[in-house]
Each structure stands twice: as structure tokens, then as C-alpha cells.
mmCIF file of N, CA, C and O in Angstrom:
data_model
loop_
_atom_site.group_PDB
_atom_site.id
_atom_site.type_symbol
_atom_site.label_atom_id
_atom_site.label_comp_id
_atom_site.label_asym_id
_atom_site.label_seq_id
_atom_site.Cartn_x
_atom_site.Cartn_y
_atom_site.Cartn_z
ATOM 1 N N MET A 1 215.055 -98.337 -49.596
ATOM 2 C CA MET A 1 213.890 -99.158 -49.314
ATOM 3 C C MET A 1 214.082 -100.565 -49.864
ATOM 4 O O MET A 1 213.700 -101.538 -49.224
ATOM 5 N N GLY A 2 214.676 -100.643 -51.040
ATOM 6 C CA GLY A 2 214.922 -101.950 -51.645
ATOM 7 C C GLY A 2 215.903 -102.776 -50.838
ATOM 8 O O GLY A 2 215.769 -104.001 -50.738
ATOM 9 N N ALA A 3 216.888 -102.104 -50.250
ATOM 10 C CA ALA A 3 217.876 -102.813 -49.434
ATOM 11 C C ALA A 3 217.228 -103.404 -48.182
ATOM 12 O O ALA A 3 217.558 -104.515 -47.772
ATOM 13 N N VAL A 4 216.294 -102.676 -47.580
ATOM 14 C CA VAL A 4 215.602 -103.163 -46.387
ATOM 15 C C VAL A 4 214.785 -104.405 -46.728
ATOM 16 O O VAL A 4 214.815 -105.408 -46.003
ATOM 17 N N ILE A 5 214.074 -104.361 -47.836
ATOM 18 C CA ILE A 5 213.272 -105.508 -48.255
ATOM 19 C C ILE A 5 214.174 -106.698 -48.579
ATOM 20 O O ILE A 5 213.876 -107.834 -48.206
ATOM 21 N N LEU A 6 215.291 -106.450 -49.260
ATOM 22 C CA LEU A 6 216.219 -107.523 -49.597
ATOM 23 C C LEU A 6 216.807 -108.157 -48.334
ATOM 24 O O LEU A 6 216.900 -109.391 -48.239
ATOM 25 N N VAL A 7 217.162 -107.361 -47.349
ATOM 26 C CA VAL A 7 217.694 -107.890 -46.091
ATOM 27 C C VAL A 7 216.627 -108.711 -45.370
ATOM 28 O O VAL A 7 216.910 -109.773 -44.818
ATOM 29 N N MET A 8 215.382 -108.249 -45.389
ATOM 30 C CA MET A 8 214.304 -109.002 -44.752
ATOM 31 C C MET A 8 214.070 -110.331 -45.450
ATOM 32 O O MET A 8 213.850 -111.353 -44.789
ATOM 33 N N VAL A 9 214.111 -110.367 -46.766
ATOM 34 C CA VAL A 9 213.922 -111.607 -47.513
ATOM 35 C C VAL A 9 215.060 -112.584 -47.220
ATOM 36 O O VAL A 9 214.832 -113.778 -46.998
ATOM 37 N N ILE A 10 216.291 -112.093 -47.211
ATOM 38 C CA ILE A 10 217.443 -112.955 -46.921
ATOM 39 C C ILE A 10 217.363 -113.483 -45.486
ATOM 40 O O ILE A 10 217.612 -114.666 -45.231
ATOM 41 N N THR A 11 216.978 -112.637 -44.547
ATOM 42 C CA THR A 11 216.840 -113.068 -43.155
ATOM 43 C C THR A 11 215.740 -114.114 -43.021
ATOM 44 O O THR A 11 215.907 -115.125 -42.331
ATOM 45 N N PHE A 12 214.621 -113.883 -43.695
ATOM 46 C CA PHE A 12 213.529 -114.855 -43.658
ATOM 47 C C PHE A 12 213.981 -116.195 -44.228
ATOM 48 O O PHE A 12 213.702 -117.246 -43.646
ATOM 49 N N ALA A 13 214.680 -116.189 -45.345
ATOM 50 C CA ALA A 13 215.153 -117.431 -45.961
ATOM 51 C C ALA A 13 216.146 -118.150 -45.053
ATOM 52 O O ALA A 13 216.092 -119.380 -44.903
ATOM 53 N N ALA A 14 217.045 -117.410 -44.427
ATOM 54 C CA ALA A 14 218.022 -118.023 -43.529
ATOM 55 C C ALA A 14 217.330 -118.629 -42.308
ATOM 56 O O ALA A 14 217.661 -119.748 -41.884
ATOM 57 N N MET A 15 216.382 -117.921 -41.727
ATOM 58 C CA MET A 15 215.670 -118.437 -40.563
ATOM 59 C C MET A 15 214.804 -119.635 -40.925
ATOM 60 O O MET A 15 214.706 -120.600 -40.159
ATOM 61 N N TRP A 16 214.170 -119.613 -42.092
ATOM 62 C CA TRP A 16 213.372 -120.752 -42.546
ATOM 63 C C TRP A 16 214.257 -121.988 -42.675
ATOM 64 O O TRP A 16 213.900 -123.067 -42.208
ATOM 65 N N GLY A 17 215.422 -121.838 -43.288
ATOM 66 C CA GLY A 17 216.354 -122.959 -43.417
ATOM 67 C C GLY A 17 216.852 -123.443 -42.062
ATOM 68 O O GLY A 17 216.975 -124.653 -41.829
ATOM 69 N N PHE A 18 217.134 -122.519 -41.164
ATOM 70 C CA PHE A 18 217.586 -122.877 -39.826
ATOM 71 C C PHE A 18 216.533 -123.696 -39.097
ATOM 72 O O PHE A 18 216.826 -124.733 -38.512
ATOM 73 N N PHE A 19 215.271 -123.253 -39.130
ATOM 74 C CA PHE A 19 214.209 -123.980 -38.439
ATOM 75 C C PHE A 19 213.926 -125.322 -39.091
ATOM 76 O O PHE A 19 213.598 -126.287 -38.405
ATOM 77 N N LYS A 20 214.037 -125.421 -40.404
ATOM 78 C CA LYS A 20 213.859 -126.713 -41.072
ATOM 79 C C LYS A 20 214.946 -127.688 -40.643
ATOM 80 O O LYS A 20 214.712 -128.886 -40.517
ATOM 81 N N PHE A 21 216.163 -127.188 -40.446
ATOM 82 C CA PHE A 21 217.273 -128.041 -40.038
ATOM 83 C C PHE A 21 217.170 -128.410 -38.550
ATOM 84 O O PHE A 21 217.394 -129.559 -38.173
ATOM 85 N N MET A 22 216.815 -127.456 -37.712
ATOM 86 C CA MET A 22 216.792 -127.689 -36.269
ATOM 87 C C MET A 22 215.549 -128.441 -35.802
ATOM 88 O O MET A 22 215.599 -129.177 -34.816
ATOM 89 N N TYR A 23 214.421 -128.245 -36.468
ATOM 90 C CA TYR A 23 213.169 -128.857 -36.041
ATOM 91 C C TYR A 23 212.538 -129.630 -37.197
ATOM 92 O O TYR A 23 211.506 -129.226 -37.736
ATOM 93 N N PRO A 24 213.121 -130.777 -37.566
ATOM 94 C CA PRO A 24 212.543 -131.543 -38.672
ATOM 95 C C PRO A 24 211.239 -132.224 -38.236
ATOM 96 O O PRO A 24 210.938 -132.329 -37.042
ATOM 97 N N LYS A 25 210.463 -132.697 -39.200
ATOM 98 C CA LYS A 25 209.234 -133.409 -38.885
ATOM 99 C C LYS A 25 209.583 -134.748 -38.243
ATOM 100 O O LYS A 25 210.570 -135.378 -38.605
ATOM 101 N N PRO A 26 208.776 -135.206 -37.288
ATOM 102 C CA PRO A 26 209.054 -136.503 -36.674
ATOM 103 C C PRO A 26 208.800 -137.626 -37.682
ATOM 104 O O PRO A 26 208.031 -137.457 -38.632
ATOM 105 N N PRO A 27 209.421 -138.792 -37.481
ATOM 106 C CA PRO A 27 209.191 -139.914 -38.396
ATOM 107 C C PRO A 27 207.732 -140.333 -38.392
ATOM 108 O O PRO A 27 207.018 -140.179 -37.396
ATOM 109 N N ARG A 28 207.282 -140.893 -39.495
ATOM 110 C CA ARG A 28 205.870 -141.278 -39.627
ATOM 111 C C ARG A 28 205.456 -142.343 -38.624
ATOM 112 O O ARG A 28 204.307 -142.386 -38.210
ATOM 113 N N HIS A 29 206.377 -143.236 -38.228
ATOM 114 C CA HIS A 29 205.991 -144.295 -37.292
ATOM 115 C C HIS A 29 205.726 -143.753 -35.887
ATOM 116 O O HIS A 29 205.152 -144.457 -35.062
ATOM 117 N N MET A 30 206.122 -142.505 -35.611
ATOM 118 C CA MET A 30 205.844 -141.912 -34.305
ATOM 119 C C MET A 30 204.497 -141.192 -34.273
ATOM 120 O O MET A 30 204.025 -140.833 -33.195
ATOM 121 N N MET A 31 203.902 -140.981 -35.421
ATOM 122 C CA MET A 31 202.606 -140.317 -35.496
ATOM 123 C C MET A 31 201.498 -141.364 -35.339
ATOM 124 O O MET A 31 201.719 -142.542 -35.597
ATOM 125 N N PRO A 32 200.308 -140.971 -34.907
ATOM 126 C CA PRO A 32 199.230 -141.961 -34.765
ATOM 127 C C PRO A 32 198.849 -142.559 -36.114
ATOM 128 O O PRO A 32 198.743 -141.858 -37.112
ATOM 129 N N GLN A 33 198.672 -143.869 -36.127
ATOM 130 C CA GLN A 33 198.282 -144.588 -37.330
ATOM 131 C C GLN A 33 196.773 -144.824 -37.301
ATOM 132 O O GLN A 33 196.103 -144.578 -36.295
ATOM 133 N N GLN A 34 196.258 -145.332 -38.390
ATOM 134 C CA GLN A 34 194.834 -145.638 -38.489
ATOM 135 C C GLN A 34 194.463 -146.662 -37.417
ATOM 136 O O GLN A 34 195.096 -147.701 -37.293
ATOM 137 N N GLY A 35 193.474 -146.373 -36.600
ATOM 138 C CA GLY A 35 193.015 -147.285 -35.567
ATOM 139 C C GLY A 35 193.638 -147.058 -34.199
ATOM 140 O O GLY A 35 193.230 -147.700 -33.233
ATOM 141 N N ASP A 36 194.639 -146.189 -34.080
ATOM 142 C CA ASP A 36 195.245 -145.899 -32.784
ATOM 143 C C ASP A 36 194.298 -145.055 -31.937
ATOM 144 O O ASP A 36 193.605 -144.183 -32.436
ATOM 145 N N VAL A 37 194.299 -145.307 -30.637
ATOM 146 C CA VAL A 37 193.482 -144.541 -29.703
ATOM 147 C C VAL A 37 194.322 -143.365 -29.221
ATOM 148 O O VAL A 37 195.371 -143.554 -28.609
ATOM 149 N N ILE A 38 193.866 -142.141 -29.505
ATOM 150 C CA ILE A 38 194.656 -140.952 -29.174
ATOM 151 C C ILE A 38 194.139 -140.216 -27.945
ATOM 152 O O ILE A 38 194.640 -139.145 -27.623
ATOM 153 N N THR A 39 193.200 -140.795 -27.229
ATOM 154 C CA THR A 39 192.702 -140.139 -26.021
ATOM 155 C C THR A 39 193.768 -140.196 -24.934
ATOM 156 O O THR A 39 194.485 -141.188 -24.807
ATOM 157 N N PRO A 40 193.909 -139.144 -24.137
ATOM 158 C CA PRO A 40 194.920 -139.151 -23.079
ATOM 159 C C PRO A 40 194.554 -140.099 -21.945
ATOM 160 O O PRO A 40 193.396 -140.214 -21.568
ATOM 161 N N ARG A 41 195.555 -140.801 -21.440
ATOM 162 C CA ARG A 41 195.398 -141.683 -20.280
ATOM 163 C C ARG A 41 196.415 -141.261 -19.230
ATOM 164 O O ARG A 41 197.428 -140.659 -19.534
ATOM 165 N N GLU A 42 196.158 -141.610 -17.986
ATOM 166 C CA GLU A 42 197.067 -141.281 -16.893
ATOM 167 C C GLU A 42 197.854 -142.525 -16.506
ATOM 168 O O GLU A 42 197.289 -143.598 -16.298
ATOM 169 N N CYS A 43 199.166 -142.375 -16.429
ATOM 170 C CA CYS A 43 200.047 -143.481 -16.053
ATOM 171 C C CYS A 43 199.731 -143.907 -14.617
ATOM 172 O O CYS A 43 199.601 -143.075 -13.727
ATOM 173 N N ASP A 44 199.602 -145.223 -14.407
ATOM 174 C CA ASP A 44 199.295 -145.725 -13.070
ATOM 175 C C ASP A 44 200.500 -145.658 -12.133
ATOM 176 O O ASP A 44 200.356 -145.858 -10.936
ATOM 177 N N TYR A 45 201.679 -145.361 -12.661
ATOM 178 C CA TYR A 45 202.879 -145.287 -11.830
ATOM 179 C C TYR A 45 203.245 -143.838 -11.503
ATOM 180 O O TYR A 45 203.377 -143.471 -10.352
ATOM 181 N N CYS A 46 203.398 -142.990 -12.545
ATOM 182 C CA CYS A 46 203.853 -141.617 -12.306
ATOM 183 C C CYS A 46 202.735 -140.580 -12.430
ATOM 184 O O CYS A 46 202.940 -139.416 -12.139
ATOM 185 N N HIS A 47 201.574 -140.991 -12.898
ATOM 186 C CA HIS A 47 200.384 -140.143 -13.031
ATOM 187 C C HIS A 47 200.534 -139.021 -14.053
ATOM 188 O O HIS A 47 199.845 -138.012 -13.963
ATOM 189 N N HIS A 48 201.438 -139.192 -15.022
ATOM 190 C CA HIS A 48 201.525 -138.236 -16.122
ATOM 191 C C HIS A 48 200.517 -138.616 -17.199
ATOM 192 O O HIS A 48 200.181 -139.784 -17.377
ATOM 193 N N SER A 49 200.049 -137.642 -17.932
ATOM 194 C CA SER A 49 199.078 -137.869 -18.993
ATOM 195 C C SER A 49 199.803 -138.127 -20.312
ATOM 196 O O SER A 49 200.762 -137.430 -20.655
ATOM 197 N N LEU A 50 199.341 -139.137 -21.063
ATOM 198 C CA LEU A 50 199.973 -139.539 -22.307
ATOM 199 C C LEU A 50 198.915 -140.167 -23.200
ATOM 200 O O LEU A 50 197.975 -140.803 -22.700
ATOM 201 N N ALA A 51 199.043 -139.979 -24.516
ATOM 202 C CA ALA A 51 198.103 -140.610 -25.439
ATOM 203 C C ALA A 51 198.224 -142.126 -25.327
ATOM 204 O O ALA A 51 199.316 -142.671 -25.154
ATOM 205 N N GLU A 52 197.104 -142.812 -25.428
ATOM 206 C CA GLU A 52 197.088 -144.258 -25.202
ATOM 207 C C GLU A 52 197.982 -145.017 -26.174
ATOM 208 O O GLU A 52 198.620 -146.001 -25.799
ATOM 209 N N TYR A 53 198.076 -144.574 -27.416
ATOM 210 C CA TYR A 53 198.886 -145.310 -28.384
ATOM 211 C C TYR A 53 200.383 -145.175 -28.104
ATOM 212 O O TYR A 53 201.176 -145.965 -28.598
ATOM 213 N N ARG A 54 200.785 -144.211 -27.290
ATOM 214 C CA ARG A 54 202.204 -143.992 -26.986
ATOM 215 C C ARG A 54 202.675 -144.790 -25.768
ATOM 216 O O ARG A 54 203.863 -144.882 -25.519
ATOM 217 N N GLY A 55 201.765 -145.357 -25.007
ATOM 218 C CA GLY A 55 202.135 -146.044 -23.769
ATOM 219 C C GLY A 55 201.964 -147.543 -23.847
ATOM 220 O O GLY A 55 201.808 -148.129 -24.914
ATOM 221 N N VAL A 56 201.999 -148.177 -22.671
ATOM 222 C CA VAL A 56 201.871 -149.622 -22.537
ATOM 223 C C VAL A 56 200.567 -149.906 -21.814
ATOM 224 O O VAL A 56 200.360 -149.462 -20.691
ATOM 225 N N LEU A 57 199.685 -150.645 -22.453
ATOM 226 C CA LEU A 57 198.391 -150.996 -21.877
ATOM 227 C C LEU A 57 198.457 -152.452 -21.432
ATOM 228 O O LEU A 57 198.720 -153.344 -22.232
ATOM 229 N N GLU A 58 198.242 -152.689 -20.149
ATOM 230 C CA GLU A 58 198.325 -154.045 -19.590
ATOM 231 C C GLU A 58 196.937 -154.507 -19.172
ATOM 232 O O GLU A 58 196.319 -153.910 -18.302
ATOM 233 N N PRO A 59 196.439 -155.576 -19.785
ATOM 234 C CA PRO A 59 195.101 -156.053 -19.400
ATOM 235 C C PRO A 59 195.117 -156.651 -17.994
ATOM 236 O O PRO A 59 196.120 -157.200 -17.541
ATOM 237 N N THR A 60 193.997 -156.507 -17.312
ATOM 238 C CA THR A 60 193.850 -157.077 -15.969
ATOM 239 C C THR A 60 192.635 -157.981 -15.964
ATOM 240 O O THR A 60 191.978 -158.183 -16.991
ATOM 241 N N SER A 61 192.316 -158.538 -14.801
ATOM 242 C CA SER A 61 191.142 -159.404 -14.700
ATOM 243 C C SER A 61 189.850 -158.613 -14.916
ATOM 244 O O SER A 61 188.847 -159.177 -15.330
ATOM 245 N N ASP A 62 189.885 -157.310 -14.640
ATOM 246 C CA ASP A 62 188.730 -156.443 -14.889
ATOM 247 C C ASP A 62 188.917 -155.798 -16.269
ATOM 248 O O ASP A 62 189.775 -154.937 -16.442
ATOM 249 N N PRO A 63 188.138 -156.209 -17.275
ATOM 250 C CA PRO A 63 188.358 -155.670 -18.628
ATOM 251 C C PRO A 63 188.058 -154.184 -18.754
ATOM 252 O O PRO A 63 188.499 -153.543 -19.709
ATOM 253 N N ASP A 64 187.330 -153.612 -17.808
ATOM 254 C CA ASP A 64 187.006 -152.182 -17.879
ATOM 255 C C ASP A 64 188.107 -151.301 -17.300
ATOM 256 O O ASP A 64 188.068 -150.084 -17.477
ATOM 257 N N ALA A 65 189.065 -151.883 -16.590
ATOM 258 C CA ALA A 65 190.107 -151.079 -15.939
ATOM 259 C C ALA A 65 191.499 -151.676 -16.186
ATOM 260 O O ALA A 65 192.139 -152.174 -15.264
ATOM 261 N N PRO A 66 192.005 -151.603 -17.429
ATOM 262 C CA PRO A 66 193.376 -152.088 -17.644
ATOM 263 C C PRO A 66 194.385 -151.100 -17.068
ATOM 264 O O PRO A 66 194.091 -149.921 -16.897
ATOM 265 N N LEU A 67 195.569 -151.601 -16.772
ATOM 266 C CA LEU A 67 196.633 -150.739 -16.274
ATOM 267 C C LEU A 67 197.308 -150.057 -17.459
ATOM 268 O O LEU A 67 197.466 -150.649 -18.521
ATOM 269 N N PHE A 68 197.702 -148.792 -17.271
ATOM 270 C CA PHE A 68 198.366 -148.034 -18.329
ATOM 271 C C PHE A 68 199.654 -147.438 -17.780
ATOM 272 O O PHE A 68 199.680 -146.896 -16.680
ATOM 273 N N PHE A 69 200.743 -147.566 -18.563
ATOM 274 C CA PHE A 69 202.049 -147.054 -18.152
ATOM 275 C C PHE A 69 202.662 -146.247 -19.282
ATOM 276 O O PHE A 69 202.400 -146.497 -20.457
ATOM 277 N N CYS A 70 203.525 -145.295 -18.925
ATOM 278 C CA CYS A 70 204.236 -144.484 -19.918
ATOM 279 C C CYS A 70 205.200 -145.337 -20.741
ATOM 280 O O CYS A 70 205.354 -145.129 -21.936
ATOM 281 N N ASN A 71 205.904 -146.250 -20.068
ATOM 282 C CA ASN A 71 206.904 -147.080 -20.735
ATOM 283 C C ASN A 71 207.072 -148.378 -19.949
ATOM 284 O O ASN A 71 206.458 -148.584 -18.905
ATOM 285 N N TYR A 72 207.930 -149.259 -20.460
ATOM 286 C CA TYR A 72 208.127 -150.557 -19.824
ATOM 287 C C TYR A 72 208.855 -150.450 -18.488
ATOM 288 O O TYR A 72 208.660 -151.293 -17.612
ATOM 289 N N GLU A 73 209.687 -149.429 -18.303
ATOM 290 C CA GLU A 73 210.361 -149.242 -17.027
ATOM 291 C C GLU A 73 209.357 -148.911 -15.922
ATOM 292 O O GLU A 73 209.461 -149.418 -14.803
ATOM 293 N N HIS A 74 208.378 -148.057 -16.225
ATOM 294 C CA HIS A 74 207.350 -147.735 -15.239
ATOM 295 C C HIS A 74 206.521 -148.975 -14.919
ATOM 296 O O HIS A 74 206.127 -149.181 -13.771
ATOM 297 N N GLN A 75 206.258 -149.796 -15.921
ATOM 298 C CA GLN A 75 205.500 -151.024 -15.701
ATOM 299 C C GLN A 75 206.264 -151.961 -14.757
ATOM 300 O O GLN A 75 205.694 -152.505 -13.818
ATOM 301 N N ALA A 76 207.567 -152.125 -14.997
ATOM 302 C CA ALA A 76 208.384 -152.997 -14.142
ATOM 303 C C ALA A 76 208.488 -152.440 -12.726
ATOM 304 O O ALA A 76 208.389 -153.198 -11.745
ATOM 305 N N ASP A 77 208.670 -151.134 -12.596
ATOM 306 C CA ASP A 77 208.761 -150.528 -11.270
ATOM 307 C C ASP A 77 207.439 -150.623 -10.513
ATOM 308 O O ASP A 77 207.425 -150.813 -9.295
ATOM 309 N N TYR A 78 206.332 -150.507 -11.213
ATOM 310 C CA TYR A 78 205.018 -150.616 -10.584
ATOM 311 C C TYR A 78 204.836 -152.013 -9.990
ATOM 312 O O TYR A 78 204.370 -152.169 -8.865
ATOM 313 N N HIS A 79 205.221 -153.037 -10.762
ATOM 314 C CA HIS A 79 205.049 -154.411 -10.290
ATOM 315 C C HIS A 79 206.100 -154.796 -9.254
ATOM 316 O O HIS A 79 205.906 -155.761 -8.513
ATOM 317 N N ALA A 80 207.206 -154.052 -9.172
ATOM 318 C CA ALA A 80 208.216 -154.284 -8.147
ATOM 319 C C ALA A 80 207.905 -153.475 -6.878
ATOM 320 O O ALA A 80 208.707 -153.465 -5.944
ATOM 321 N N ASN A 81 206.777 -152.787 -6.867
ATOM 322 C CA ASN A 81 206.307 -151.978 -5.731
ATOM 323 C C ASN A 81 207.288 -150.868 -5.375
ATOM 324 O O ASN A 81 207.455 -150.522 -4.217
ATOM 325 N N LYS A 82 207.928 -150.295 -6.371
ATOM 326 C CA LYS A 82 208.814 -149.149 -6.142
ATOM 327 C C LYS A 82 207.967 -147.884 -6.145
ATOM 328 O O LYS A 82 206.985 -147.778 -6.856
ATOM 329 N N THR A 83 208.378 -146.891 -5.360
ATOM 330 C CA THR A 83 207.669 -145.621 -5.340
ATOM 331 C C THR A 83 208.273 -144.692 -6.389
ATOM 332 O O THR A 83 209.461 -144.776 -6.719
ATOM 333 N N TYR A 84 207.455 -143.825 -6.899
ATOM 334 C CA TYR A 84 207.896 -142.896 -7.963
ATOM 335 C C TYR A 84 208.727 -141.783 -7.361
ATOM 336 O O TYR A 84 208.305 -141.120 -6.423
ATOM 337 N N GLN A 85 209.918 -141.565 -7.900
ATOM 338 C CA GLN A 85 210.811 -140.488 -7.484
ATOM 339 C C GLN A 85 211.024 -139.550 -8.667
ATOM 340 O O GLN A 85 211.779 -139.870 -9.567
ATOM 341 N N PRO A 86 210.344 -138.394 -8.700
ATOM 342 C CA PRO A 86 210.505 -137.483 -9.855
ATOM 343 C C PRO A 86 211.877 -136.855 -9.919
ATOM 344 O O PRO A 86 212.606 -136.763 -9.011
#
């Protein structure tokens, strides 16, 4: 019985170390900071949902409807009138 418990403890410790190594915490600058808007928005180019602080918000003449993009490439493609190819 003691051997079974010892093997389980060693396996748990090895797996804990493996997961800590394989899946580390993301850097702090990638997490939302104080004042960031974390509500999901839909990209105007590819229509994927993304938190507002993670994307690019482009103001327009209508202050109630700014354009939102996942990244700068989507913003450039949107203004170049390219169609989205998944």
C-alpha cells in the first residue's frame, strides 16, 4: 500500500513539474491592466470576437461606432478593400 501511495506522489510531482514547464503563466503585460476595456468586440474585417484591449480601435467620424480590428494587418486589409480568406 505504501508503494502505491509513493508512486502516486512521485507521479503527481512529475506531472506538476511537467505542466509548470509546458504551460507557464503569460507575461504580465499581456494581461488586462487597470482601465482596460475587457468586453468582447467583433472584428470589422474577419468577424472574430476579441477583448477590446487586445485589438486595434480606430476612431471614425461617428464617435458611437469606431472600427475595431484584431490586429494591424486586418486594419490594413480592410482599408485596402481585400476580402477575408480564412
